[in-house]
Structures are given as C-alpha cells and as structure tokens.
Amino acid sequence: MREFAYHEAADVQGAVATLSKDPEAVFIAGGTNLVDLMKLGVATPGALVDVARLPLHDVTELPDGTLRIGAMVRNSDLAAHPEVRRRYPMLSQALLAGASGQLRNMATTGGNLLQRTRCRYFQDTSQACNKRAPGTGCPARDGEHRNLAILGASESCVATHPSDMAVALAALGAVVHVSNPGGDRRIAADELHRLPGERPERDTVLDRGDLITAVDLPPLDTARNSAYRKARDRASYAFATGSVAAALTIDNGMIEGVRLAWGAVAHKPWRAHLAEEALLGGPATREAFLAAADAELAAAEPLRDNAFKIQLIRNMTAATLGALAEGQDR
Ligand code: SF4
C-alpha cells in the first residue's frame, strides 16, 4: 500500500478546506470500501482526511416531517432507528440486507452512497478497466459479467452499483446535501449516481472536494407500506444479483401511490419511472405489476450471461408489489 498522510477533521469547513489543499487527498469515513481498494492498489491516495468524527451523527425530524440523516450515521444505527423502521421500512430492510453486522457498524450513510463497483476487473490492477484506468478497455463485456448491468450500460462500461441503501433512497426521493469550499448544494438521490457513457471513471455527479453532509427523507405516506427484496447467490454477506425497493398505497382497489427502484441492474440505482407511471391509478393486480415491469425492462440490453436478470427483476417486482398490496388490504 502506498504511504499516505492522515488528517483528522474537526468540522465540515475544515474537512473541505484540508482536502482542497491537496490534490492527492480523499475523504475517509468508515473505510469499509476505501481501505480494501487501497490494499488492492486500486485507490492510491496521498492523504486521507478523516471525516468520521464530524458532528454529523444525528437523525433529526424537521418541522415539515422531513427526516434528516447526518452523513456519519452508521448503517446499523440507521436501520434500527424507530422512525426509519416506522415510516420508511424499505430503507431499514435495504440496510440490513447489505454487508455484515460488523461492516454495518462501521459503514456510514455518506460512505455507503460512494462505494464503488465490485466488478472483478475493476478490483484487479493486472486487468484492463475503463473505470479504473480510462482508455484501457472493458474486459467484462466479453468476460465475466453475470452480475453486471442490463440497463443503461455503454460500450465503455457495464458495471453495476453495489449499494442496497442507495436503491431505497432513489425510490424514496431522498435529497443529498453536499458541501465544498464554494458552498452547499442539494442533489436528488436519484440523480447522484450517473450512467457510464464515455466517462465510466465517474460514478457520481459529485465534483472533487464535495463532501456529503446529510441525506433528507421527505415525508411520504406511501413509504409506510414499503419493502426491499434482494436476490443474491448466498443468504447473507453478498451483493445483490437483483433487488427491488417498492412502496404502494391502494384506494378502492386502485393504485394511489407507488414508488419503485431496482438494484444490481445498472451503473446507478434504477428508479423505474415508466413502471410507476404505468401503475399509477390502475388496478393493483399481478398482471398490472408484470406489465409495468415489462414496460420498464423493454430497454434492457443483456449481455451473454446476464439475461436471467430480466426475468428475476420482473418476478421480484410482481412479488414485492403483490405482497405490499396484500398487506395493505388486511
Ligand atoms: Fe471496468 Fe466497468 Fe468494464 Fe468492469 S464493466 S471492467 S468496471 S469498465
């Protein structure tokens, strides 16, 4: 591992100022992904600015009902938070579906959003990879891609985003707060991550020096009847092969509110806007759920070994929405 300098930040302004002075510095919080990448030689920062002790550890309810999550709130604490469990169960379930208990105790809300793809070529410095070393190629396209993207990929990169939590945040319409030396700004969670296009080295729309300080969950009655389902190759401590974050409210048998996002299908959490539009105001039937999934999945372009994800996501979507419909009717 390359030697690096270490700075501990006491406040947000100090953190972003310290980082801005050193082009080789990066932020570190829980370190559950970055330290692995440093050991592998994938990340080689010259300095770490430790933001784990910044006073961003609270979950606060704002007067309008928004739940503000500090960026340093640990994944395990957020999953167990009573208001998250009551008002946004899909988020609690998504967090608990991710990683292991030990990792969730370390991982932070901000860091979770910024974890990098687990594409095997990205993590192996002996291989070409446009994301790690722009311009070198994408061996995954003709190589090992069983768990890579079916939606929104490019010739340059077919990676998937690994976070479960981010899928729930996209579905919930969360808002990400960012600070940098130029000031503060807000980004819709659904727009934080980007599709690869010709710049797969950029996972998000964040600029260098941006620090995530909080995530807002807007009040959303539909979210009280929500769930996160994850398919994976083993029962725990594995990344998704496909996942569904869904929320549903029904009035007189017709869909009054719906949120839907998918994980492990694209370079970003995939908010299924077309499916939502197809469902809204219509009947809450399995046929409607499947038709809505089909409408969204019409754009899928699977690779040689990952076409199974289309049927997987289709079935999981219908099953998750079906369970939510049934639960609400009781
Ligand atoms: Fe690299 Fe993306 Fe290709 Fe994987 S899919 S090898 S991350 S360019």
Short mmCIF file of C-alpha atoms and ligand atoms in Angstrom, two decimals:
data_model
loop_
_atom_site.label_atom_id
_atom_site.label_comp_id
_atom_site.label_asym_id
_atom_site.label_seq_id
_atom_site.Cartn_x
_atom_site.Cartn_y
_atom_site.Cartn_z
CA MET A 1 0.00 0.00 0.00
CA ARG A 2 1.23 3.47 -0.81
CA GLU A 3 2.19 5.60 2.17
CA PHE A 4 -0.28 8.37 2.94
CA ALA A 5 -0.65 11.35 5.24
CA TYR A 6 -3.53 11.40 7.70
CA HIS A 7 -5.60 14.39 8.83
CA GLU A 8 -8.49 14.26 11.25
CA ALA A 9 -11.17 16.86 10.51
CA ALA A 10 -12.99 18.62 13.36
CA ASP A 11 -15.68 20.37 11.32
CA VAL A 12 -17.10 20.38 7.82
CA GLN A 13 -15.38 23.61 6.77
CA GLY A 14 -12.03 22.30 7.98
CA ALA A 15 -12.55 18.99 6.18
CA VAL A 16 -13.31 20.52 2.79
CA ALA A 17 -10.54 23.13 3.21
CA THR A 18 -7.94 20.48 4.06
CA LEU A 19 -8.93 18.37 1.08
CA SER A 20 -8.89 21.30 -1.32
CA LYS A 21 -5.22 22.00 -0.48
CA ASP A 22 -4.01 18.55 -1.56
CA PRO A 23 -4.94 17.14 -4.99
CA GLU A 24 -3.99 13.65 -3.80
CA ALA A 25 -6.18 13.70 -0.68
CA VAL A 26 -9.50 11.89 -0.33
CA PHE A 27 -12.11 11.73 2.42
CA ILE A 28 -12.41 8.62 4.55
CA ALA A 29 -15.26 7.80 6.94
CA GLY A 30 -15.97 4.17 7.89
CA GLY A 31 -13.35 2.99 5.41
CA THR A 32 -15.20 -0.24 4.65
CA ASN A 33 -14.66 0.09 0.91
CA LEU A 34 -11.80 2.58 0.55
CA VAL A 35 -9.36 0.65 2.74
CA ASP A 36 -9.99 -2.52 0.71
CA LEU A 37 -9.35 -0.59 -2.51
CA MET A 38 -6.13 0.84 -1.04
CA LYS A 39 -4.93 -2.65 -0.11
CA LEU A 40 -5.64 -3.79 -3.66
CA GLY A 41 -3.81 -0.83 -5.16
CA VAL A 42 -7.00 0.35 -6.88
CA ALA A 43 -7.08 3.53 -4.79
CA THR A 44 -3.72 5.22 -4.10
CA PRO A 45 -4.43 8.46 -2.22
CA GLY A 46 -1.52 10.53 -0.96
CA ALA A 47 -3.54 11.67 2.07
CA LEU A 48 -6.70 10.76 3.96
CA VAL A 49 -8.95 13.37 5.51
CA ASP A 50 -10.85 11.50 8.21
CA VAL A 51 -14.40 12.80 8.48
CA ALA A 52 -15.76 10.04 10.73
CA ARG A 53 -15.84 12.26 13.83
CA LEU A 54 -17.57 15.23 12.22
CA PRO A 55 -20.72 16.19 14.15
CA LEU A 56 -23.00 14.56 11.56
CA HIS A 57 -24.21 11.60 13.61
CA ASP A 58 -27.83 12.56 14.26
CA VAL A 59 -31.17 11.65 12.72
CA THR A 60 -33.45 14.66 13.12
CA GLU A 61 -37.09 15.26 12.27
CA LEU A 62 -37.64 18.70 10.67
CA PRO A 63 -40.86 20.71 11.19
CA ASP A 64 -42.25 19.67 7.78
CA GLY A 65 -41.79 15.99 8.62
CA THR A 66 -38.56 15.50 6.67
CA LEU A 67 -36.17 13.08 8.35
CA ARG A 68 -32.61 14.42 8.10
CA ILE A 69 -29.89 11.79 8.36
CA GLY A 70 -26.38 13.00 9.17
CA ALA A 71 -23.81 11.64 6.74
CA MET A 72 -21.88 9.92 9.55
CA VAL A 73 -24.85 7.97 10.89
CA ARG A 74 -23.76 4.33 10.85
CA ASN A 75 -25.71 1.91 8.70
CA SER A 76 -26.62 -0.26 11.71
CA ASP A 77 -27.94 2.75 13.65
CA LEU A 78 -29.98 3.97 10.69
CA ALA A 79 -31.50 0.53 10.10
CA ALA A 80 -32.57 0.35 13.75
CA HIS A 81 -33.88 3.91 14.02
CA PRO A 82 -37.56 3.72 15.09
CA GLU A 83 -38.73 6.45 12.70
CA VAL A 84 -36.93 4.84 9.76
CA ARG A 85 -38.49 1.47 10.60
CA ARG A 86 -41.95 3.00 11.01
CA ARG A 87 -42.04 5.50 8.14
CA TYR A 88 -39.56 4.04 5.63
CA PRO A 89 -39.36 0.26 6.20
CA MET A 90 -37.80 -0.32 2.77
CA LEU A 91 -34.76 1.67 3.87
CA SER A 92 -34.29 -0.27 7.09
CA GLN A 93 -34.64 -3.55 5.18
CA ALA A 94 -32.21 -2.43 2.47
CA LEU A 95 -29.59 -1.54 5.08
CA LEU A 96 -29.99 -4.85 6.87
CA ALA A 97 -29.68 -6.69 3.55
CA GLY A 98 -26.26 -5.11 2.98
CA ALA A 99 -22.88 -6.47 4.08
CA SER A 100 -22.41 -7.98 7.56
CA GLY A 101 -23.23 -6.73 11.04
CA GLN A 102 -19.61 -5.74 11.61
CA LEU A 103 -19.46 -3.75 8.37
CA ARG A 104 -22.79 -2.05 9.06
CA ASN A 105 -21.40 -0.93 12.42
CA MET A 106 -18.59 0.89 10.60
CA ALA A 107 -20.17 1.99 7.32
CA THR A 108 -21.69 5.47 7.18
CA THR A 109 -24.64 6.89 5.27
CA GLY A 110 -22.41 9.11 3.14
CA GLY A 111 -19.82 6.43 2.53
CA ASN A 112 -22.40 3.84 1.57
CA LEU A 113 -23.50 6.07 -1.31
CA LEU A 114 -19.94 6.38 -2.56
CA GLN A 115 -18.89 2.74 -2.51
CA ARG A 116 -17.51 1.56 -5.83
CA THR A 117 -18.46 -1.27 -8.14
CA ARG A 118 -17.41 -4.80 -7.29
CA CYS A 119 -16.76 -5.65 -10.95
CA ARG A 120 -13.85 -8.10 -10.63
CA TYR A 121 -11.78 -6.37 -13.32
CA PHE A 122 -12.10 -3.03 -11.56
CA GLN A 123 -10.65 -4.58 -8.42
CA ASP A 124 -7.75 -6.32 -10.19
CA THR A 125 -4.95 -3.95 -11.17
CA SER A 126 -3.43 -6.55 -13.52
CA GLN A 127 -6.52 -6.21 -15.77
CA ALA A 128 -7.69 -3.51 -18.14
CA CYS A 129 -10.68 -1.49 -16.92
CA ASN A 130 -12.04 1.79 -18.26
CA LYS A 131 -13.38 2.74 -14.85
CA ARG A 132 -10.08 2.30 -13.01
CA ALA A 133 -7.74 3.20 -15.89
CA PRO A 134 -9.66 5.18 -18.54
CA GLY A 135 -8.99 4.14 -22.11
CA THR A 136 -7.71 0.64 -21.33
CA GLY A 137 -10.87 -1.23 -22.31
CA CYS A 138 -13.66 -3.22 -20.71
CA PRO A 139 -12.87 -6.92 -20.47
CA ALA A 140 -16.14 -7.57 -18.64
CA ARG A 141 -18.18 -7.15 -21.83
CA ASP A 142 -16.84 -10.41 -23.29
CA GLY A 143 -15.62 -11.81 -19.98
CA GLU A 144 -17.21 -12.29 -16.58
CA HIS A 145 -20.39 -10.22 -16.48
CA ARG A 146 -23.02 -12.45 -14.94
CA ASN A 147 -23.75 -9.87 -12.27
CA LEU A 148 -23.29 -6.74 -14.36
CA ALA A 149 -25.72 -4.30 -15.96
CA ILE A 150 -28.73 -4.94 -18.19
CA LEU A 151 -29.94 -1.31 -18.29
CA GLY A 152 -28.19 1.95 -19.21
CA ALA A 153 -24.75 0.46 -19.85
CA SER A 154 -22.33 1.71 -22.52
CA GLU A 155 -19.62 0.23 -24.72
CA SER A 156 -17.16 1.63 -22.19
CA CYS A 157 -18.56 0.04 -19.03
CA VAL A 158 -21.24 -2.44 -17.95
CA ALA A 159 -20.66 -2.20 -14.19
CA THR A 160 -23.40 -2.16 -11.57
CA HIS A 161 -23.63 0.00 -8.47
CA PRO A 162 -23.36 -2.20 -5.36
CA SER A 163 -25.30 -0.27 -2.69
CA ASP A 164 -28.63 -1.57 -1.37
CA MET A 165 -29.28 1.58 0.65
CA ALA A 166 -28.96 3.79 -2.43
CA VAL A 167 -31.74 1.86 -4.18
CA ALA A 168 -34.14 2.62 -1.35
CA LEU A 169 -33.06 6.28 -1.28
CA ALA A 170 -33.73 6.60 -5.02
CA ALA A 171 -37.20 5.13 -4.59
CA LEU A 172 -37.97 7.41 -1.65
CA GLY A 173 -37.00 10.61 -3.47
CA ALA A 174 -34.27 11.37 -0.94
CA VAL A 175 -32.15 14.50 -1.25
CA VAL A 176 -28.38 14.52 -0.70
CA HIS A 177 -26.69 17.55 0.89
CA VAL A 178 -23.17 18.36 -0.28
CA SER A 179 -20.58 20.90 0.94
CA ASN A 180 -17.43 22.12 -0.76
CA PRO A 181 -15.28 25.25 -0.44
CA GLY A 182 -17.67 27.08 -2.80
CA GLY A 183 -20.75 26.47 -0.64
CA ASP A 184 -23.53 23.95 -0.16
CA ARG A 185 -25.92 22.32 -2.61
CA ARG A 186 -28.58 19.61 -2.81
CA ILE A 187 -28.81 16.72 -5.26
CA ALA A 188 -31.74 14.33 -5.74
CA ALA A 189 -30.57 10.87 -4.68
CA ASP A 190 -31.86 9.53 -8.00
CA GLU A 191 -29.50 11.91 -9.81
CA LEU A 192 -26.43 11.45 -7.62
CA HIS A 193 -25.14 8.41 -9.47
CA ARG A 194 -24.67 8.54 -13.23
CA LEU A 195 -24.74 6.17 -16.17
CA PRO A 196 -21.29 5.28 -17.51
CA GLY A 197 -21.45 6.76 -21.04
CA GLU A 198 -17.94 7.59 -22.18
CA ARG A 199 -16.80 8.56 -18.66
CA PRO A 200 -17.17 5.40 -16.57
CA GLU A 201 -14.45 6.59 -14.20
CA ARG A 202 -17.07 8.96 -12.74
CA ASP A 203 -19.56 7.12 -10.54
CA THR A 204 -21.47 10.22 -9.44
CA VAL A 205 -22.11 13.84 -10.37
CA LEU A 206 -20.03 14.98 -7.38
CA ASP A 207 -17.01 17.17 -8.03
CA ARG A 208 -13.65 16.70 -6.39
CA GLY A 209 -13.79 18.22 -2.92
CA ASP A 210 -17.52 17.63 -2.44
CA LEU A 211 -18.40 16.21 0.97
CA ILE A 212 -21.79 14.60 1.59
CA THR A 213 -23.09 16.03 4.87
CA ALA A 214 -26.68 14.72 5.13
CA VAL A 215 -29.49 12.89 3.39
CA ASP A 216 -33.10 14.08 3.67
CA LEU A 217 -36.04 11.69 3.52
CA PRO A 218 -39.14 13.67 2.54
CA PRO A 219 -42.44 12.88 4.22
CA LEU A 220 -44.08 10.20 2.07
CA ASP A 221 -47.16 8.36 3.29
CA THR A 222 -46.77 5.71 0.58
CA ALA A 223 -43.42 4.73 2.08
CA ARG A 224 -45.04 3.35 5.24
CA ASN A 225 -46.18 0.39 3.16
CA SER A 226 -42.85 -0.42 1.57
CA ALA A 227 -40.33 -3.23 1.29
CA TYR A 228 -36.89 -4.09 -0.04
CA ARG A 229 -36.24 -7.50 -1.52
CA LYS A 230 -32.84 -8.74 -2.55
CA ALA A 231 -31.81 -11.80 -4.55
CA ARG A 232 -28.24 -12.99 -4.08
CA ASP A 233 -26.11 -16.05 -4.53
CA ARG A 234 -25.92 -16.84 -0.81
CA ALA A 235 -28.14 -15.96 2.11
CA SER A 236 -26.05 -13.19 3.67
CA TYR A 237 -22.98 -11.03 3.19
CA ALA A 238 -23.31 -10.96 -0.59
CA PHE A 239 -24.03 -8.30 -3.16
CA ALA A 240 -27.36 -8.38 -4.95
CA THR A 241 -27.91 -10.14 -8.25
CA GLY A 242 -31.10 -8.12 -8.36
CA SER A 243 -33.11 -6.10 -5.87
CA VAL A 244 -36.41 -4.26 -5.66
CA ALA A 245 -37.37 -1.30 -3.46
CA ALA A 246 -41.11 -0.77 -3.64
CA ALA A 247 -43.83 1.24 -1.90
CA LEU A 248 -47.53 1.00 -2.60
CA THR A 249 -50.79 2.52 -1.42
CA ILE A 250 -54.17 1.45 -2.74
CA ASP A 251 -57.53 3.16 -2.59
CA ASN A 252 -60.67 1.23 -3.61
CA GLY A 253 -58.56 -1.36 -5.37
CA MET A 254 -56.73 1.23 -7.46
CA ILE A 255 -53.12 2.30 -7.01
CA GLU A 256 -52.98 5.69 -5.34
CA GLY A 257 -49.23 5.87 -4.74
CA VAL A 258 -46.29 3.81 -5.94
CA ARG A 259 -42.50 4.01 -5.79
CA LEU A 260 -40.22 1.50 -7.48
CA ALA A 261 -36.46 1.22 -7.88
CA TRP A 262 -34.17 -1.65 -8.82
CA GLY A 263 -30.66 -2.53 -7.74
CA ALA A 264 -27.84 -4.51 -9.41
CA VAL A 265 -29.20 -3.81 -12.90
CA ALA A 266 -27.32 -0.61 -13.84
CA HIS A 267 -24.40 1.73 -13.12
CA LYS A 268 -26.79 3.55 -10.77
CA PRO A 269 -29.84 2.65 -8.69
CA TRP A 270 -32.58 2.37 -11.30
CA ARG A 271 -35.71 4.33 -10.47
CA ALA A 272 -38.43 2.66 -12.55
CA HIS A 273 -40.31 5.79 -13.64
CA LEU A 274 -42.01 4.13 -16.60
CA ALA A 275 -43.30 1.31 -14.42
CA GLU A 276 -44.56 3.79 -11.82
CA GLU A 277 -46.42 5.76 -14.50
CA ALA A 278 -47.96 2.58 -15.87
CA LEU A 279 -49.20 1.57 -12.42
CA LEU A 280 -50.48 4.84 -11.01
CA GLY A 281 -54.28 4.99 -10.99
CA GLY A 282 -54.65 1.43 -12.28
CA PRO A 283 -55.63 -1.85 -10.63
CA ALA A 284 -53.31 -3.49 -8.11
CA THR A 285 -53.16 -6.86 -9.82
CA ARG A 286 -50.31 -9.24 -10.60
CA GLU A 287 -50.98 -8.72 -14.32
CA ALA A 288 -50.59 -4.96 -13.90
CA PHE A 289 -47.37 -5.39 -11.88
CA LEU A 290 -45.88 -7.65 -14.54
CA ALA A 291 -46.94 -5.33 -17.37
CA ALA A 292 -45.38 -2.35 -15.59
CA ALA A 293 -42.11 -4.24 -15.09
CA ASP A 294 -42.16 -5.21 -18.76
CA ALA A 295 -42.62 -1.58 -19.79
CA GLU A 296 -39.50 -0.60 -17.85
CA LEU A 297 -37.49 -3.65 -18.88
CA ALA A 298 -38.18 -3.11 -22.60
CA ALA A 299 -34.97 -1.06 -22.64
CA ALA A 300 -32.87 -3.91 -21.23
CA GLU A 301 -29.84 -4.96 -23.25
CA PRO A 302 -28.50 -8.04 -21.52
CA LEU A 303 -25.07 -9.47 -22.16
CA ARG A 304 -24.26 -13.12 -22.92
CA ASP A 305 -24.59 -14.34 -19.31
CA ASN A 306 -26.93 -11.97 -17.50
CA ALA A 307 -30.25 -12.15 -19.38
CA PHE A 308 -31.63 -14.06 -16.39
CA LYS A 309 -31.82 -10.73 -14.57
CA ILE A 310 -34.75 -9.63 -16.73
CA GLN A 311 -36.96 -12.46 -15.52
CA LEU A 312 -35.55 -12.16 -12.00
CA ILE A 313 -36.41 -8.47 -11.70
CA ARG A 314 -39.80 -8.98 -13.38
CA ASN A 315 -40.77 -11.70 -10.92
CA MET A 316 -39.37 -9.90 -7.88
CA THR A 317 -41.22 -6.72 -8.80
CA ALA A 318 -44.55 -8.53 -9.10
CA ALA A 319 -43.93 -10.49 -5.90
CA THR A 320 -42.89 -7.44 -3.87
CA LEU A 321 -45.76 -5.25 -5.06
CA GLY A 322 -48.16 -8.18 -4.63
CA ALA A 323 -47.10 -8.65 -1.01
CA LEU A 324 -47.47 -4.92 -0.33
CA ALA A 325 -50.96 -4.94 -1.90
CA GLU A 326 -51.97 -7.92 0.15
CA GLY A 327 -50.59 -6.43 3.34
CA GLN A 328 -52.46 -3.21 2.85
CA ASP A 329 -55.76 -4.94 2.20
CA ARG A 330 -55.71 -6.79 5.50
FE1 SF4 B 1 -14.16 -1.80 -15.72
FE2 SF4 B 1 -16.72 -1.16 -15.98
FE3 SF4 B 1 -15.66 -2.84 -17.66
FE4 SF4 B 1 -15.96 -3.59 -15.11
S1 SF4 B 1 -17.59 -3.16 -16.53
S2 SF4 B 1 -14.17 -3.92 -16.44
S3 SF4 B 1 -15.69 -1.63 -14.08
S4 SF4 B 1 -15.05 -0.71 -17.42
#
